[in-house]
Tab-separated table of C-alpha atoms and ligand atoms in Angstrom:
chain	number	residue	atom	x	y	z
A	1	UNK	CA	43.427	-11.650	-4.054
A	2	UNK	CA	40.697	-11.058	-1.469
A	3	UNK	CA	37.994	-13.742	-1.440
A	4	UNK	CA	34.565	-12.003	-1.373
A	5	UNK	CA	32.983	-15.052	0.304
A	6	UNK	CA	35.504	-14.927	3.094
A	7	UNK	CA	34.856	-11.184	3.500
A	8	UNK	CA	31.113	-11.729	3.631
A	9	UNK	CA	31.452	-14.461	6.247
A	10	UNK	CA	33.569	-12.120	8.340
A	11	UNK	CA	30.789	-9.535	8.042
A	12	UNK	CA	28.176	-12.086	9.146
A	13	UNK	CA	30.272	-13.113	12.130
A	14	UNK	CA	30.422	-9.467	13.218
A	15	UNK	CA	26.741	-8.896	12.495
A	16	UNK	CA	25.741	-11.747	14.792
A	17	UNK	CA	26.949	-9.679	17.756
A	18	UNK	CA	24.447	-6.925	16.981
A	19	UNK	CA	20.953	-7.680	18.263
A	20	UNK	CA	17.931	-6.266	16.419
A	21	UNK	CA	17.220	-2.729	17.632
A	22	UNK	CA	13.978	-1.982	15.853
A	23	UNK	CA	12.999	1.621	15.263
A	24	UNK	CA	14.959	4.470	16.780
A	25	UNK	CA	16.230	7.984	16.309
A	26	UNK	CA	19.505	9.372	15.024
A	27	UNK	CA	20.096	12.512	17.094
A	28	UNK	CA	22.469	15.262	18.089
A	29	UNK	CA	23.259	15.878	21.784
A	30	UNK	CA	22.755	19.650	21.542
A	31	UNK	CA	20.427	20.371	18.706
A	32	UNK	CA	17.693	19.917	19.745
A	33	UNK	CA	18.467	19.263	23.418
A	34	UNK	CA	18.573	15.469	23.662
A	35	UNK	CA	17.442	15.266	27.290
A	36	UNK	CA	14.380	17.379	26.599
A	37	UNK	CA	13.601	15.260	23.540
A	38	UNK	CA	13.799	11.973	25.482
A	39	UNK	CA	11.530	13.421	28.183
A	40	UNK	CA	8.971	14.591	25.606
A	41	UNK	CA	8.989	11.131	23.992
A	42	UNK	CA	8.464	9.529	27.413
A	43	UNK	CA	5.482	11.804	28.078
A	44	UNK	CA	3.926	10.456	24.880
A	45	UNK	CA	4.680	6.864	25.943
A	46	UNK	CA	7.308	6.482	23.218
A	47	UNK	CA	10.531	4.641	23.868
A	48	UNK	CA	12.891	4.415	20.871
A	49	UNK	CA	14.516	1.014	20.384
A	50	UNK	CA	17.876	2.787	20.282
A	51	UNK	CA	19.466	6.188	19.821
A	52	UNK	CA	22.251	6.882	17.348
A	53	UNK	CA	24.187	9.871	18.661
A	54	UNK	CA	26.244	12.214	16.530
A	55	UNK	CA	29.859	12.994	17.478
A	56	UNK	CA	30.043	15.495	20.357
A	57	UNK	CA	32.311	16.310	23.301
A	58	UNK	CA	33.194	13.024	25.056
A	59	UNK	CA	31.925	14.408	28.376
A	60	UNK	CA	28.539	15.134	26.789
A	61	UNK	CA	28.365	11.608	25.360
A	62	UNK	CA	29.196	10.114	28.758
A	63	UNK	CA	26.331	12.125	30.271
A	64	UNK	CA	23.970	10.751	27.613
A	65	UNK	CA	25.070	7.208	28.468
A	66	UNK	CA	24.233	7.841	32.132
A	67	UNK	CA	20.919	9.564	31.338
A	68	UNK	CA	19.516	6.564	29.422
A	69	UNK	CA	21.348	3.617	31.030
A	70	UNK	CA	19.010	0.985	29.568
A	71	UNK	CA	18.807	2.287	26.048
A	72	UNK	CA	21.147	0.885	23.383
A	73	UNK	CA	23.286	3.638	21.841
A	74	UNK	CA	25.042	3.777	18.495
A	75	UNK	CA	27.511	6.350	17.237
A	76	UNK	CA	27.460	8.538	14.135
A	77	UNK	CA	31.067	9.510	13.478
A	78	UNK	CA	32.447	12.460	11.544
A	79	UNK	CA	35.777	13.688	10.277
A	80	UNK	CA	37.508	10.480	9.110
A	81	UNK	CA	37.775	11.176	5.414
A	82	UNK	CA	38.000	7.516	4.406
A	83	UNK	CA	37.357	8.394	0.759
A	84	UNK	CA	40.753	10.067	0.548
A	85	UNK	CA	43.852	8.246	-0.728
A	86	UNK	CA	46.169	10.161	1.614
A	87	UNK	CA	44.024	10.223	4.763
A	88	UNK	CA	46.214	7.745	6.604
A	89	UNK	CA	49.242	9.986	6.044
A	90	UNK	CA	47.473	12.970	7.597
A	91	UNK	CA	49.245	14.007	10.825
A	92	UNK	CA	45.838	13.941	12.539
A	93	UNK	CA	44.513	10.571	11.367
A	94	UNK	CA	45.742	8.496	14.325
A	95	UNK	CA	44.530	11.127	16.760
A	96	UNK	CA	41.096	11.322	15.075
A	97	UNK	CA	40.711	7.533	15.082
A	98	UNK	CA	41.793	7.403	18.738
A	99	UNK	CA	39.240	10.028	19.711
A	100	UNK	CA	36.530	8.242	17.785
A	101	UNK	CA	37.277	4.903	19.479
A	102	UNK	CA	37.172	6.642	22.879
A	103	UNK	CA	33.743	8.047	22.009
A	104	UNK	CA	32.497	4.673	20.749
A	105	UNK	CA	33.560	3.153	24.058
A	106	UNK	CA	32.032	5.960	26.117
A	107	UNK	CA	28.562	5.265	24.708
A	108	UNK	CA	29.158	1.501	24.388
A	109	UNK	CA	28.235	1.804	20.763
A	110	UNK	CA	26.826	-0.996	18.621
A	111	UNK	CA	28.523	0.366	15.525
A	112	UNK	CA	30.367	3.243	13.928
A	113	UNK	CA	28.278	4.865	11.228
A	114	UNK	CA	30.345	7.050	8.914
A	115	UNK	CA	29.367	8.761	5.722
A	116	UNK	CA	31.181	7.611	2.566
A	117	UNK	CA	31.950	11.267	1.847
A	118	UNK	CA	34.366	14.033	2.795
A	119	UNK	CA	34.601	17.698	3.635
A	120	UNK	CA	38.288	17.893	2.806
A	121	UNK	CA	40.154	16.655	-0.263
A	122	UNK	CA	43.614	17.283	-1.698
A	123	UNK	CA	44.106	20.350	0.522
A	124	UNK	CA	40.684	21.940	-0.212
A	125	UNK	CA	38.015	22.272	2.482
A	126	UNK	CA	34.220	22.369	2.324
A	127	UNK	CA	31.544	22.868	4.965
A	128	UNK	CA	29.167	20.036	4.065
A	129	UNK	CA	29.638	16.551	2.666
A	130	UNK	CA	30.913	16.072	-0.853
A	131	UNK	CA	30.268	12.609	-2.354
A	132	UNK	CA	33.234	10.469	-3.426
A	133	UNK	CA	34.310	10.010	-7.001
A	134	UNK	CA	32.383	6.944	-8.039
A	135	UNK	CA	35.230	5.042	-9.696
A	136	UNK	CA	36.783	1.611	-9.265
A	137	UNK	CA	40.027	2.972	-7.800
A	138	UNK	CA	38.116	5.161	-5.390
A	139	UNK	CA	36.168	2.091	-4.158
A	140	UNK	CA	39.435	0.247	-3.505
A	141	UNK	CA	40.789	3.167	-1.497
A	142	UNK	CA	37.589	3.422	0.569
A	143	UNK	CA	37.776	-0.309	1.328
A	144	UNK	CA	41.434	-0.069	2.400
A	145	UNK	CA	40.736	2.884	4.702
A	146	UNK	CA	37.630	1.266	6.206
A	147	UNK	CA	39.676	-1.887	6.895
A	148	UNK	CA	42.275	0.185	8.765
A	149	UNK	CA	39.622	1.852	10.929
A	150	UNK	CA	37.922	-1.505	11.588
A	151	UNK	CA	41.240	-2.954	12.707
A	152	UNK	CA	41.716	-0.054	15.138
A	153	UNK	CA	38.225	-0.699	16.532
A	154	UNK	CA	39.004	-4.412	16.818
A	155	UNK	CA	42.095	-3.569	18.865
A	156	UNK	CA	40.734	-0.827	21.096
A	157	UNK	CA	36.970	-0.642	20.749
A	158	UNK	CA	35.213	-2.707	23.353
A	159	UNK	CA	31.712	-3.052	24.663
A	160	UNK	CA	30.988	-4.742	27.979
A	161	UNK	CA	30.249	-8.010	26.128
A	162	UNK	CA	33.749	-7.990	24.617
A	163	UNK	CA	32.676	-7.256	21.033
A	164	UNK	CA	34.048	-4.473	18.845
A	165	UNK	CA	31.748	-2.069	16.997
A	166	UNK	CA	31.173	-2.710	13.299
A	167	UNK	CA	31.982	-0.109	10.642
A	168	UNK	CA	28.818	0.916	8.798
A	169	UNK	CA	29.406	2.929	5.667
A	170	UNK	CA	26.587	5.279	4.702
A	171	UNK	CA	25.806	6.083	1.088
A	172	UNK	CA	25.966	9.898	1.062
A	173	UNK	CA	23.463	12.349	-0.429
A	174	UNK	CA	24.030	14.040	-3.750
A	175	UNK	CA	23.874	17.820	-3.609
A	176	UNK	CA	22.864	18.688	-7.195
A	177	UNK	CA	25.530	16.564	-8.912
A	178	UNK	CA	27.402	13.266	-9.056
A	179	UNK	CA	30.789	12.405	-10.587
A	180	UNK	CA	32.283	9.076	-11.561
A	181	UNK	CA	32.674	6.352	-14.125
A	182	UNK	CA	30.670	3.517	-12.524
A	183	UNK	CA	27.082	3.328	-11.203
A	184	UNK	CA	26.715	4.067	-7.482
A	185	UNK	CA	25.356	0.605	-6.531
A	186	UNK	CA	28.319	-0.973	-8.338
A	187	UNK	CA	30.715	1.196	-6.305
A	188	UNK	CA	29.295	-0.101	-3.013
A	189	UNK	CA	29.374	-3.674	-4.298
A	190	UNK	CA	33.111	-3.283	-5.000
A	191	UNK	CA	33.702	-1.892	-1.495
A	192	UNK	CA	31.768	-4.644	0.277
A	193	UNK	CA	33.564	-7.345	-1.722
A	194	UNK	CA	36.840	-6.108	-0.227
A	195	UNK	CA	36.010	-5.278	3.386
A	196	UNK	CA	33.565	-6.782	5.931
A	197	UNK	CA	31.718	-3.547	6.673
A	198	UNK	CA	27.977	-3.059	6.911
A	199	UNK	CA	26.062	-0.302	5.150
A	200	UNK	CA	23.550	2.385	6.026
A	201	UNK	CA	20.957	3.069	3.376
A	202	UNK	CA	19.501	6.533	3.780
A	203	UNK	CA	16.193	6.760	1.935
A	204	UNK	CA	16.445	10.531	1.412
A	205	UNK	CA	19.968	10.120	0.038
A	206	UNK	CA	18.583	7.520	-2.355
A	207	UNK	CA	15.988	10.059	-3.518
A	208	UNK	CA	18.787	12.547	-4.269
A	209	UNK	CA	20.556	9.873	-6.330
A	210	UNK	CA	17.412	9.601	-8.429
A	211	UNK	CA	17.071	13.376	-8.665
A	212	UNK	CA	20.674	14.295	-9.464
A	213	UNK	CA	21.694	11.536	-11.870
A	214	UNK	CA	20.198	10.927	-15.284
A	215	UNK	CA	17.763	8.410	-13.682
A	216	UNK	CA	15.039	11.023	-13.172
A	217	UNK	CA	15.083	11.846	-16.887
A	218	UNK	CA	14.890	8.267	-18.089
A	219	UNK	CA	12.638	6.368	-15.672
A	220	UNK	CA	10.070	6.501	-12.859
A	221	UNK	CA	11.116	6.707	-9.203
A	222	UNK	CA	9.583	3.325	-8.442
A	223	UNK	CA	11.465	1.612	-11.249
A	224	UNK	CA	14.687	3.398	-10.357
A	225	UNK	CA	14.439	2.146	-6.744
A	226	UNK	CA	13.734	-1.403	-7.932
A	227	UNK	CA	16.727	-1.423	-10.277
A	228	UNK	CA	18.975	0.270	-7.735
A	229	UNK	CA	18.123	-2.250	-4.992
A	230	UNK	CA	18.745	-5.178	-7.327
A	231	UNK	CA	22.297	-3.901	-7.936
A	232	UNK	CA	23.143	-2.464	-4.510
A	233	UNK	CA	24.663	-4.869	-1.906
A	234	UNK	CA	21.431	-4.823	0.083
A	235	UNK	CA	22.488	-7.905	2.063
A	236	UNK	CA	25.003	-5.641	3.838
A	237	UNK	CA	22.498	-2.997	4.910
A	238	UNK	CA	22.369	-3.047	8.717
A	239	UNK	CA	20.641	0.272	9.302
A	240	UNK	CA	18.190	2.428	7.358
A	241	UNK	CA	17.936	6.192	7.823
A	242	UNK	CA	14.974	8.376	6.949
A	243	UNK	CA	15.404	12.159	7.156
A	244	UNK	CA	13.938	15.358	5.784
A	245	UNK	CA	14.503	16.899	2.375
A	246	UNK	CA	14.109	20.562	1.428
A	247	UNK	CA	15.135	23.221	-1.065
A	248	UNK	CA	18.257	25.003	0.102
A	249	UNK	CA	17.910	28.598	1.248
A	250	UNK	CA	20.390	29.734	-1.402
A	251	UNK	CA	18.134	28.262	-4.112
A	252	UNK	CA	14.568	28.686	-2.847
A	253	UNK	CA	11.326	26.949	-3.734
A	254	UNK	CA	10.588	26.275	-7.433
A	255	UNK	CA	8.286	28.829	-9.055
A	256	UNK	CA	6.061	26.968	-11.506
A	257	UNK	CA	5.753	23.673	-9.581
A	258	UNK	CA	6.859	21.775	-12.693
A	259	UNK	CA	9.143	18.756	-12.522
A	260	UNK	CA	10.803	17.356	-9.429
A	261	UNK	CA	11.722	19.765	-6.634
A	262	UNK	CA	15.407	20.572	-6.129
A	263	UNK	CA	15.448	19.028	-2.675
A	264	UNK	CA	18.647	18.208	-0.875
A	265	UNK	CA	19.318	16.388	2.411
A	266	UNK	CA	17.884	18.581	5.210
A	267	UNK	CA	17.539	17.071	8.657
A	268	UNK	CA	15.595	19.996	10.107
A	269	UNK	CA	12.893	19.707	7.436
A	270	UNK	CA	9.798	17.475	7.575
A	271	UNK	CA	10.108	14.000	6.052
A	272	UNK	CA	8.213	14.025	2.723
A	273	UNK	CA	5.686	11.187	2.360
A	274	UNK	CA	7.399	9.920	-0.804
A	275	UNK	CA	10.281	8.697	1.394
A	276	UNK	CA	7.912	6.457	3.364
A	277	UNK	CA	6.634	5.006	0.085
A	278	UNK	CA	10.250	4.298	-0.869
A	279	UNK	CA	10.881	2.801	2.599
A	280	UNK	CA	8.038	0.324	2.026
A	281	UNK	CA	9.615	-0.696	-1.250
A	282	UNK	CA	13.036	-1.170	0.392
A	283	UNK	CA	11.693	-3.194	3.341
A	284	UNK	CA	9.855	-5.515	0.945
A	285	UNK	CA	13.009	-6.419	-0.983
A	286	UNK	CA	14.062	-10.048	-0.374
A	287	UNK	CA	17.801	-9.209	-0.310
A	288	UNK	CA	17.422	-7.090	2.824
A	289	UNK	CA	18.543	-9.861	5.196
A	290	UNK	CA	20.918	-8.111	7.636
A	291	UNK	CA	18.708	-5.289	8.840
A	292	UNK	CA	19.033	-4.449	12.527
A	293	UNK	CA	17.597	-0.957	12.813
A	294	UNK	CA	15.629	1.855	11.201
A	295	UNK	CA	16.145	5.417	12.443
A	296	UNK	CA	14.546	8.727	11.690
A	297	UNK	CA	17.482	11.129	11.489
A	298	UNK	CA	16.250	14.170	13.361
A	299	UNK	CA	19.166	16.325	14.487
A	300	UNK	CA	18.383	20.057	14.223
A	301	UNK	CA	14.617	19.360	13.946
A	302	UNK	CA	12.055	20.947	16.324
A	303	UNK	CA	11.145	18.538	19.163
A	304	UNK	CA	7.382	18.671	18.490
A	305	UNK	CA	7.923	17.628	14.890
A	306	UNK	CA	10.244	14.778	15.912
A	307	UNK	CA	7.698	13.385	18.350
A	308	UNK	CA	4.874	13.540	15.787
A	309	UNK	CA	6.922	12.025	12.974
A	310	UNK	CA	8.329	9.271	15.183
A	311	UNK	CA	4.913	8.319	16.584
A	312	UNK	CA	3.520	8.100	13.054
A	313	UNK	CA	6.489	6.120	11.723
A	314	UNK	CA	6.253	3.601	14.574
A	315	UNK	CA	2.515	3.202	14.017
A	316	UNK	CA	3.026	2.590	10.336
A	317	UNK	CA	6.262	0.597	10.189
A	318	UNK	CA	7.216	-1.113	13.458
A	319	UNK	CA	5.558	-4.432	12.578
A	320	UNK	CA	7.076	-4.434	9.107
A	321	UNK	CA	10.511	-3.598	10.524
A	322	UNK	CA	10.225	-6.410	13.108
A	323	UNK	CA	9.310	-8.864	10.351
A	324	UNK	CA	12.173	-7.755	8.124
A	325	UNK	CA	14.690	-8.068	10.954
A	326	UNK	CA	13.373	-11.546	11.851
A	327	UNK	CA	13.773	-12.616	8.233
A	328	UNK	CA	17.461	-11.728	8.430
A	329	UNK	CA	18.239	-13.359	11.766
A	330	UNK	CA	16.611	-16.618	10.697
A	331	UNK	CA	18.734	-16.832	7.524
A	332	UNK	CA	21.886	-16.048	9.397
A	333	UNK	CA	21.363	-18.494	12.290
A	334	UNK	CA	20.806	-21.305	9.841
A	335	UNK	CA	24.294	-20.695	8.426
A	336	UNK	CA	26.105	-21.562	11.708
A	337	UNK	CA	29.184	-19.437	11.120
A	338	UNK	CA	32.387	-19.952	13.051
A	339	UNK	CA	34.490	-16.943	14.109
A	340	UNK	CA	37.353	-15.889	11.851
A	341	UNK	CA	40.031	-13.217	12.165
A	342	UNK	CA	39.400	-9.777	10.688
A	343	UNK	CA	40.063	-9.527	6.958
A	344	UNK	CA	43.312	-7.865	6.014
A	345	UNK	CA	42.961	-5.602	3.042
A	346	UNK	CA	45.418	-5.622	0.156
A	347	UNK	CA	47.227	-2.277	-0.019
A	348	UNK	CA	46.505	0.134	-2.869
A	349	UNK	CA	49.802	0.909	-4.617
A	350	UNK	CA	51.434	4.308	-4.293
A	351	UNK	CA	51.000	5.328	-7.931
A	352	UNK	CA	47.253	4.559	-7.793
A	353	UNK	CA	46.928	6.648	-4.659
A	354	UNK	CA	48.755	9.520	-6.326
A	355	UNK	CA	46.498	9.205	-9.363
A	356	UNK	CA	43.402	9.407	-7.199
A	357	UNK	CA	44.830	12.308	-5.253
A	358	UNK	CA	45.251	14.199	-8.534
A	359	UNK	CA	41.679	13.253	-9.491
A	360	UNK	CA	40.429	14.678	-6.190
A	361	UNK	CA	42.438	17.896	-6.634
A	362	UNK	CA	40.724	18.348	-10.007
A	363	UNK	CA	37.370	17.388	-8.442
A	364	UNK	CA	37.716	20.120	-5.783
A	365	UNK	CA	38.700	22.712	-8.383
A	366	UNK	CA	35.800	21.780	-10.655
A	367	UNK	CA	33.052	21.834	-8.028
A	368	UNK	CA	34.306	25.085	-6.516
A	369	UNK	CA	34.184	26.691	-9.957
A	370	UNK	CA	37.947	27.161	-10.322
A	371	UNK	CA	38.437	24.734	-13.227
A	372	UNK	CA	36.423	23.723	-16.315
A	373	UNK	CA	34.351	20.518	-16.255
A	374	UNK	CA	36.631	18.017	-17.984
A	375	UNK	CA	37.718	14.415	-17.425
A	376	UNK	CA	36.129	10.953	-17.655
A	377	UNK	CA	34.332	11.284	-14.290
A	378	UNK	CA	32.411	14.294	-15.556
A	379	UNK	CA	30.979	13.075	-18.848
A	380	UNK	CA	27.436	12.539	-17.598
A	381	UNK	CA	27.524	15.715	-15.509
A	382	UNK	CA	28.813	17.818	-18.388
A	383	UNK	CA	25.890	16.697	-20.576
A	384	UNK	CA	23.412	18.204	-18.092
A	385	UNK	CA	25.401	20.675	-16.042
A	386	UNK	CA	22.657	22.769	-14.429
A	387	UNK	CA	22.985	20.896	-11.123
A	388	UNK	CA	26.718	21.422	-10.937
A	389	UNK	CA	26.255	25.067	-11.926
A	390	UNK	CA	23.806	25.406	-9.011
A	391	UNK	CA	26.384	23.927	-6.652
A	392	UNK	CA	29.207	26.137	-7.900
A	393	UNK	CA	27.409	29.442	-8.110
A	394	UNK	CA	24.896	29.285	-5.220
A	395	UNK	CA	25.584	26.481	-2.786
A	396	UNK	CA	29.351	26.751	-2.329
A	397	UNK	CA	29.417	30.559	-1.908
A	398	UNK	CA	26.626	30.266	0.681
A	399	UNK	CA	28.613	27.616	2.520
A	400	UNK	CA	31.777	29.709	2.692
A	401	UNK	CA	30.043	32.995	3.564
A	402	UNK	CA	27.142	31.908	5.781
A	403	UNK	CA	27.017	28.226	6.728
A	404	UNK	CA	28.559	27.131	10.047
A	405	UNK	CA	29.179	30.745	11.062
A	406	UNK	CA	28.011	33.809	9.139
A	407	UNK	CA	31.038	35.997	8.354
A	408	UNK	CA	29.202	39.282	8.894
A	409	UNK	CA	28.154	38.076	12.370
A	410	UNK	CA	31.526	36.600	13.212
A	411	UNK	CA	33.505	39.693	12.144
A	412	UNK	CA	31.096	42.671	12.366
A	413	UNK	CA	33.721	45.416	12.624
A	414	UNK	CA	36.001	44.034	9.912
A	415	UNK	CA	33.094	43.392	7.525
A	416	UNK	CA	31.834	46.956	7.994
A	417	UNK	CA	35.258	48.358	7.165
A	418	UNK	CA	35.649	46.086	4.117
A	419	UNK	CA	32.221	47.196	2.856
A	420	UNK	CA	33.176	50.875	3.249
A	421	UNK	CA	36.186	50.218	1.049
A	422	UNK	CA	34.144	48.435	-1.587
A	423	UNK	CA	35.726	45.032	-0.903
A	424	UNK	CA	32.988	42.502	-1.521
A	425	UNK	CA	32.841	39.403	0.710
A	426	UNK	CA	32.220	37.180	-2.316
A	427	UNK	CA	35.911	37.704	-3.164
A	428	UNK	CA	36.597	35.571	-0.111
A	429	UNK	CA	35.090	32.534	-1.886
A	430	UNK	CA	37.674	32.675	-4.690
A	431	UNK	CA	40.380	33.297	-2.087
A	432	UNK	CA	39.262	30.217	-0.117
A	433	UNK	CA	39.689	27.921	-3.127
A	434	UNK	CA	42.678	29.690	-4.702
A	435	UNK	CA	45.197	27.018	-3.774
A	436	UNK	CA	45.414	23.765	-1.787
A	437	UNK	CA	46.629	24.079	1.798
A	438	UNK	CA	48.336	21.689	4.184
A	439	UNK	CA	46.191	20.713	7.178
A	440	UNK	CA	47.077	22.459	10.422
A	441	UNK	CA	44.539	20.750	12.686
A	442	UNK	CA	41.796	18.114	12.648
A	443	UNK	CA	38.874	19.214	10.506
A	444	UNK	CA	36.932	22.081	12.075
A	445	UNK	CA	35.085	24.349	9.667
A	446	UNK	CA	34.601	27.141	12.198
A	447	UNK	CA	38.323	27.356	13.015
A	448	UNK	CA	39.154	27.136	9.315
A	449	UNK	CA	36.915	30.097	8.585
A	450	UNK	CA	38.656	32.158	11.238
A	451	UNK	CA	42.123	31.207	9.967
A	452	UNK	CA	41.357	31.879	6.312
A	453	UNK	CA	39.466	35.112	6.896
A	454	UNK	CA	42.433	36.482	8.819
A	455	UNK	CA	44.661	35.672	5.830
A	456	UNK	CA	42.191	37.188	3.380
A	457	UNK	CA	41.912	40.472	5.248
A	458	UNK	CA	45.676	40.604	5.843
A	459	UNK	CA	46.155	40.413	2.081
A	460	UNK	CA	43.325	42.692	0.932
A	461	UNK	CA	43.382	45.313	3.705
A	462	UNK	CA	46.656	44.928	5.643
A	463	UNK	CA	46.139	48.135	7.633
A	464	UNK	CA	43.118	46.672	9.485
A	465	UNK	CA	44.960	43.532	10.473
A	466	UNK	CA	44.822	44.456	14.170
A	467	UNK	CA	41.053	44.757	14.011
A	468	UNK	CA	40.497	41.388	12.349
A	469	UNK	CA	43.093	39.779	14.634
A	470	UNK	CA	41.153	40.971	17.675
A	471	UNK	CA	37.904	39.580	16.357
A	472	UNK	CA	39.655	36.270	15.584
A	473	UNK	CA	41.067	36.067	19.120
A	474	UNK	CA	37.724	36.578	20.800
A	475	UNK	CA	36.004	34.058	18.499
A	476	UNK	CA	38.651	31.435	19.231
A	477	UNK	CA	38.403	32.066	22.954
A	478	UNK	CA	34.600	31.808	22.992
A	479	UNK	CA	34.797	28.643	20.886
A	480	UNK	CA	37.334	26.976	23.186
A	481	UNK	CA	35.261	27.851	26.258
A	482	UNK	CA	32.069	26.529	24.661
A	483	UNK	CA	33.820	23.293	23.683
A	484	UNK	CA	35.094	22.824	27.237
A	485	UNK	CA	31.615	22.841	28.673
A	486	UNK	CA	30.380	20.850	25.703
A	487	UNK	CA	28.075	23.384	24.108
A	488	UNK	CA	28.031	24.664	20.537
A	489	UNK	CA	29.289	28.261	20.219
A	490	UNK	CA	26.880	29.341	17.467
A	491	UNK	CA	23.963	27.901	15.578
A	492	UNK	CA	25.894	25.496	13.383
A	493	UNK	CA	23.490	23.114	11.679
A	494	UNK	CA	25.309	19.823	11.354
A	495	UNK	CA	24.879	18.229	7.941
A	496	UNK	CA	25.047	14.489	8.418
B	501	FE2	FE1	21.796	9.488	7.136
């Protein structure tokens, strides 16, 4: 049996190695251009306390490290699907963890931030994050996987001061729906009782939890936040994110202006003022005792807007953030903790893992519209299924056809020929989710699209296989070349 007190002490020992960073920015190297952004901030006399950089080519990250030698850097990882019961058996897991540790070391990162979400499950792939099943078993699996990654960082991840980065688990956004049998704060409390990780609380994600659970129908936002924070393991929150929210292009703005907008996480969009009101409420909570940093998450946002929003946020919040961080360090120093070895997680048994794998297979089939909404995790959703219907009928098709590479732009010749024959591209969505598939490489949505579209066309129009094959070859070549020089091949908005 894991002792939660022991786990929490291990967390505090690790936290002590992370100095307060204050207010900063969570950014992407390419989008917008990070060097231009830093220069524009300098011109305005703004110097972020730290930068959290999203996963990129290691060479690009090394260049960032050299460009801002005095600025603390943190790392926003991607592609370790720690929600999944079989992730450690994936042939690419060790390689992905190894690459991530190399990137953490190249920027001398304070921590690894990773979303508690996935883009692949049980052989099905998606383009943007899908939240985990909020169940007890799922929490145990997340904790076991986080412990494994933390152990790898303890072994190989090193900063100049000899400390290893800390795993920070971010509560993901909801995109129109949630599924599970336990409340979300309870889920994170179970995880943190088992593993000494920190947490990232994203204020916009919290808004989506209000919007896409029954909370928005039964209570006010202010009361929801208060109740949520009382239940959530706030003492583990090391970093806060604030990012934009917007209606998705496949859904559009609401017509009558009635009720709450159908916003989802949207880093390119302006930060709505309601999120700053929520931030005030979070910073005032007495359980927030481990805070080290607050970042505006601004990847894919226009530089002018970033500079304006950051200047305003610093003006309004920097003193409050400093005070909150000081509150935490004082509590922790008074505890005088002695170092302990990393916690070893109890393994989750094979039959439980298999059970959860089956649950995730059903999850993928339900949200992609291939299976009816049944099962204990879906009771609340089934009662008010408009959000899930939105996801299935608008969001997912848009993701497969347009997001991260528009099919008609990627394969112009093939798409023209298919249209002439009356083969509609929407058939590709059903094809994509028709059956689970073994993984053939580390997650890469662009390469997956190429691979699956080739299969689709080969099946539906075998006589134009040469044409689609040619278009695939040139896309792959351009992509490989772009990756070598560390530049994105197309406008692919990262969803973080
Ligand atoms: Fe975030």
